[in-house]
PDB file of C-alpha atoms in Angstrom:
ATOM      1  CA  MET A 251      90.568-112.172 -74.195  1.00  0.00           C
ATOM      2  CA  MET A 252      92.397-114.865 -76.273  1.00  0.00           C
ATOM      3  CA  ASN A 253      91.291-118.626 -76.362  1.00  0.00           C
ATOM      4  CA  ILE A 254      94.007-121.051 -75.772  1.00  0.00           C
ATOM      5  CA  ARG A 255      95.065-123.833 -78.180  1.00  0.00           C
ATOM      6  CA  VAL A 256      94.944-127.616 -76.159  1.00  0.00           C
ATOM      7  CA  LEU A 257      94.768-131.186 -76.319  1.00  0.00           C
ATOM      8  CA  LYS A 258      90.999-132.764 -75.058  1.00  0.00           C
ATOM      9  CA  CYS A 259      91.078-136.337 -74.390  1.00  0.00           C
ATOM     10  CA  SER A 260      87.651-137.754 -76.073  1.00  0.00           C
ATOM     11  CA  SER A 261      87.528-140.232 -73.576  1.00  0.00           C
ATOM     12  CA  CYS A 262      87.648-138.537 -70.176  1.00  0.00           C
ATOM     13  CA  GLY A 263      87.253-135.001 -71.600  1.00  0.00           C
ATOM     14  CA  LYS A 264      90.455-133.860 -69.847  1.00  0.00           C
ATOM     15  CA  ILE A 265      92.410-130.879 -71.447  1.00  0.00           C
ATOM     16  CA  SER A 266      96.128-130.720 -71.293  1.00  0.00           C
ATOM     17  CA  SER A 267      98.253-127.763 -72.446  1.00  0.00           C
ATOM     18  CA  ILE A 268     101.376-129.976 -73.186  1.00  0.00           C
ATOM     19  CA  PRO A 269     101.931-131.987 -76.307  1.00  0.00           C
ATOM     20  CA  ALA A 270     101.395-135.750 -75.663  1.00  0.00           C
ATOM     21  CA  TYR A 271     100.485-138.808 -77.471  1.00  0.00           C
ATOM     22  CA  PHE A 272      98.048-139.810 -74.799  1.00  0.00           C
ATOM     23  CA  CYS A 273      95.852-138.564 -72.147  1.00  0.00           C
ATOM     24  CA  LYS A 274      97.466-138.999 -68.765  1.00  0.00           C
ATOM     25  CA  SER A 275      94.300-139.251 -66.746  1.00  0.00           C
ATOM     26  CA  CYS A 276      92.773-142.479 -68.694  1.00  0.00           C
ATOM     27  CA  LYS A 277      95.701-143.287 -71.223  1.00  0.00           C
ATOM     28  CA  SER A 278      93.601-143.192 -74.298  1.00  0.00           C
ATOM     29  CA  GLU A 279      95.310-141.918 -77.213  1.00  0.00           C
ATOM     30  CA  LYS A 280      92.154-140.003 -78.308  1.00  0.00           C
ATOM     31  CA  LEU A 281      93.440-136.464 -78.446  1.00  0.00           C
ATOM     32  CA  GLU A 282      92.017-133.628 -80.516  1.00  0.00           C
ATOM     33  CA  GLU A 283      93.206-130.470 -80.681  1.00  0.00           C
ATOM     34  CA  THR A 284      90.555-127.616 -79.178  1.00  0.00           C
ATOM     35  CA  GLU A 285      90.303-123.940 -78.240  1.00  0.00           C
ATOM     36  CA  VAL A 286      89.052-123.056 -74.283  1.00  0.00           C
ATOM     37  CA  PRO A 287      89.146-119.486 -73.327  1.00  0.00           C
ATOM     38  CA  GLY A 288      92.380-117.986 -71.727  1.00  0.00           C
ATOM     39  CA  LYS A 289      90.690-117.117 -68.193  1.00  0.00           C
ATOM     40  CA  GLY A 290      91.784-118.339 -65.271  1.00  0.00           C
ATOM     41  CA  ILE A 291      93.436-118.060 -62.119  1.00  0.00           C
ATOM     42  CA  LEU A 292      96.880-117.450 -60.587  1.00  0.00           C
ATOM     43  CA  TYR A 293      98.251-120.866 -59.102  1.00  0.00           C
ATOM     44  CA  THR A 294     101.578-119.573 -58.060  1.00  0.00           C
ATOM     45  CA  TYR A 295     104.299-116.530 -59.058  1.00  0.00           C
ATOM     46  CA  SER A 296     107.759-115.570 -58.827  1.00  0.00           C
ATOM     47  CA  THR A 297     109.566-112.596 -59.848  1.00  0.00           C
ATOM     48  CA  VAL A 298     112.329-112.829 -61.717  1.00  0.00           C
ATOM     49  CA  HIS A 299     115.443-109.851 -60.634  1.00  0.00           C
ATOM     50  CA  VAL A 300     118.694-111.105 -62.067  1.00  0.00           C
ATOM     51  CA  PRO A 301     117.894-112.809 -65.584  1.00  0.00           C
ATOM     52  CA  LEU A 302     119.643-114.671 -68.160  1.00  0.00           C
ATOM     53  CA  ALA A 303     121.775-112.490 -69.786  1.00  0.00           C
ATOM     54  CA  SER A 304     119.187-112.631 -73.018  1.00  0.00           C
ATOM     55  CA  HIS A 305     116.264-111.288 -70.976  1.00  0.00           C
ATOM     56  CA  GLU A 306     118.532-108.641 -68.987  1.00  0.00           C
ATOM     57  CA  LYS A 307     116.964-105.394 -70.170  1.00  0.00           C
ATOM     58  CA  GLU A 308     113.411-107.210 -69.352  1.00  0.00           C
ATOM     59  CA  ALA A 309     113.666-107.442 -65.674  1.00  0.00           C
ATOM     60  CA  PRO A 310     112.264-107.456 -63.452  1.00  0.00           C
ATOM     61  CA  TYR A 311     109.596-109.894 -64.265  1.00  0.00           C
ATOM     62  CA  THR A 312     106.904-111.965 -63.256  1.00  0.00           C
ATOM     63  CA  VAL A 313     106.592-115.719 -64.011  1.00  0.00           C
ATOM     64  CA  ALA A 314     103.394-117.275 -63.410  1.00  0.00           C
ATOM     65  CA  ILE A 315     101.417-120.866 -63.898  1.00  0.00           C
ATOM     66  CA  VAL A 316      97.801-120.180 -64.459  1.00  0.00           C
ATOM     67  CA  GLU A 317      95.231-122.762 -63.977  1.00  0.00           C
ATOM     68  CA  LEU A 318      92.854-122.124 -66.950  1.00  0.00           C
ATOM     69  CA  GLU A 319      88.852-122.534 -66.162  1.00  0.00           C
ATOM     70  CA  GLY A 320      89.083-125.867 -68.022  1.00  0.00           C
ATOM     71  CA  GLY A 321      91.669-127.323 -65.964  1.00  0.00           C
ATOM     72  CA  CYS A 322      94.854-127.378 -66.817  1.00  0.00           C
ATOM     73  CA  LYS A 323      97.915-125.069 -65.743  1.00  0.00           C
ATOM     74  CA  ILE A 324      99.971-122.817 -68.410  1.00  0.00           C
ATOM     75  CA  THR A 325     103.010-121.100 -67.408  1.00  0.00           C
ATOM     76  CA  GLY A 326     103.521-117.256 -69.016  1.00  0.00           C
ATOM     77  CA  ARG A 327     104.301-114.031 -67.767  1.00  0.00           C
ATOM     78  CA  ILE A 328     102.263-111.292 -65.845  1.00  0.00           C
ATOM     79  CA  LEU A 329     102.413-107.669 -67.237  1.00  0.00           C
ATOM     80  CA  GLU A 330     101.365-106.312 -63.847  1.00  0.00           C
ATOM     81  CA  THR A 331     103.978-105.066 -62.310  1.00  0.00           C
ATOM     82  CA  SER A 332     102.031-103.757 -58.710  1.00  0.00           C
ATOM     83  CA  PRO A 333     103.415-106.693 -56.405  1.00  0.00           C
ATOM     84  CA  ASP A 334     100.634-105.767 -54.475  1.00  0.00           C
ATOM     85  CA  LYS A 335      97.754-106.904 -56.646  1.00  0.00           C
ATOM     86  CA  LEU A 336      99.349-110.218 -57.534  1.00  0.00           C
ATOM     87  CA  TYR A 337      98.372-112.705 -54.852  1.00  0.00           C
ATOM     88  CA  VAL A 338      97.792-116.903 -55.663  1.00  0.00           C
ATOM     89  CA  GLY A 339      94.034-117.210 -56.901  1.00  0.00           C
ATOM     90  CA  VAL A 340      93.481-113.915 -58.478  1.00  0.00           C
ATOM     91  CA  PRO A 341      91.628-114.147 -61.752  1.00  0.00           C
ATOM     92  CA  VAL A 342      93.877-113.478 -64.613  1.00  0.00           C
ATOM     93  CA  GLU A 343      93.427-113.834 -68.572  1.00  0.00           C
ATOM     94  CA  VAL A 344      95.742-114.202 -71.580  1.00  0.00           C
ATOM     95  CA  SER A 345      95.987-110.530 -73.219  1.00  0.00           C
ATOM     96  CA  GLU A 346      98.890-111.900 -76.297  1.00  0.00           C
ATOM     97  CA  ILE A 347     101.288-114.624 -77.111  1.00  0.00           C
ATOM     98  CA  LYS A 348     104.491-113.117 -77.647  1.00  0.00           C
ATOM     99  CA  ASP A 349     107.357-115.025 -79.027  1.00  0.00           C
ATOM    100  CA  GLY A 350     105.528-118.116 -77.740  1.00  0.00           C
ATOM    101  CA  VAL A 351     104.900-116.512 -74.322  1.00  0.00           C
ATOM    102  CA  TYR A 352     101.629-116.513 -72.559  1.00  0.00           C
ATOM    103  CA  LEU A 353     101.219-112.824 -71.929  1.00  0.00           C
ATOM    104  CA  PHE A 354      98.873-112.548 -68.859  1.00  0.00           C
ATOM    105  CA  LYS A 355      97.041-109.220 -67.163  1.00  0.00           C
ATOM    106  CA  LEU A 356      94.958-109.115 -64.391  1.00  0.00           C
ATOM    107  CA  SER A 357      91.018-109.653 -64.823  1.00  0.00           C
ATOM    108  CA  ASN A 358      88.319-107.161 -64.241  1.00  0.00           C
TER     109      ASN A 358
END
């Protein structure tokens, strides 16, 4: 399992995966970069069957939003290709980051 770099608010402790100038929870500007475990649950997902031309050879693939254990959500792809194993709430973890995209696998 890999760690994910996120921003953490020094004032309220909330984490955010997106670049920001202030905490969207308490509006503090005291944000620091930190790492959290790349484990979470599948929040939502969708399988792409008709992609953009630049991703034609990769289809079908599954795009997902994962809620990390720390509470923030990140977007990535699910490596699992069997749709009967995917459901909202299934535990997942980051297996690698490829070209800036988080690739998730199902957790054991």
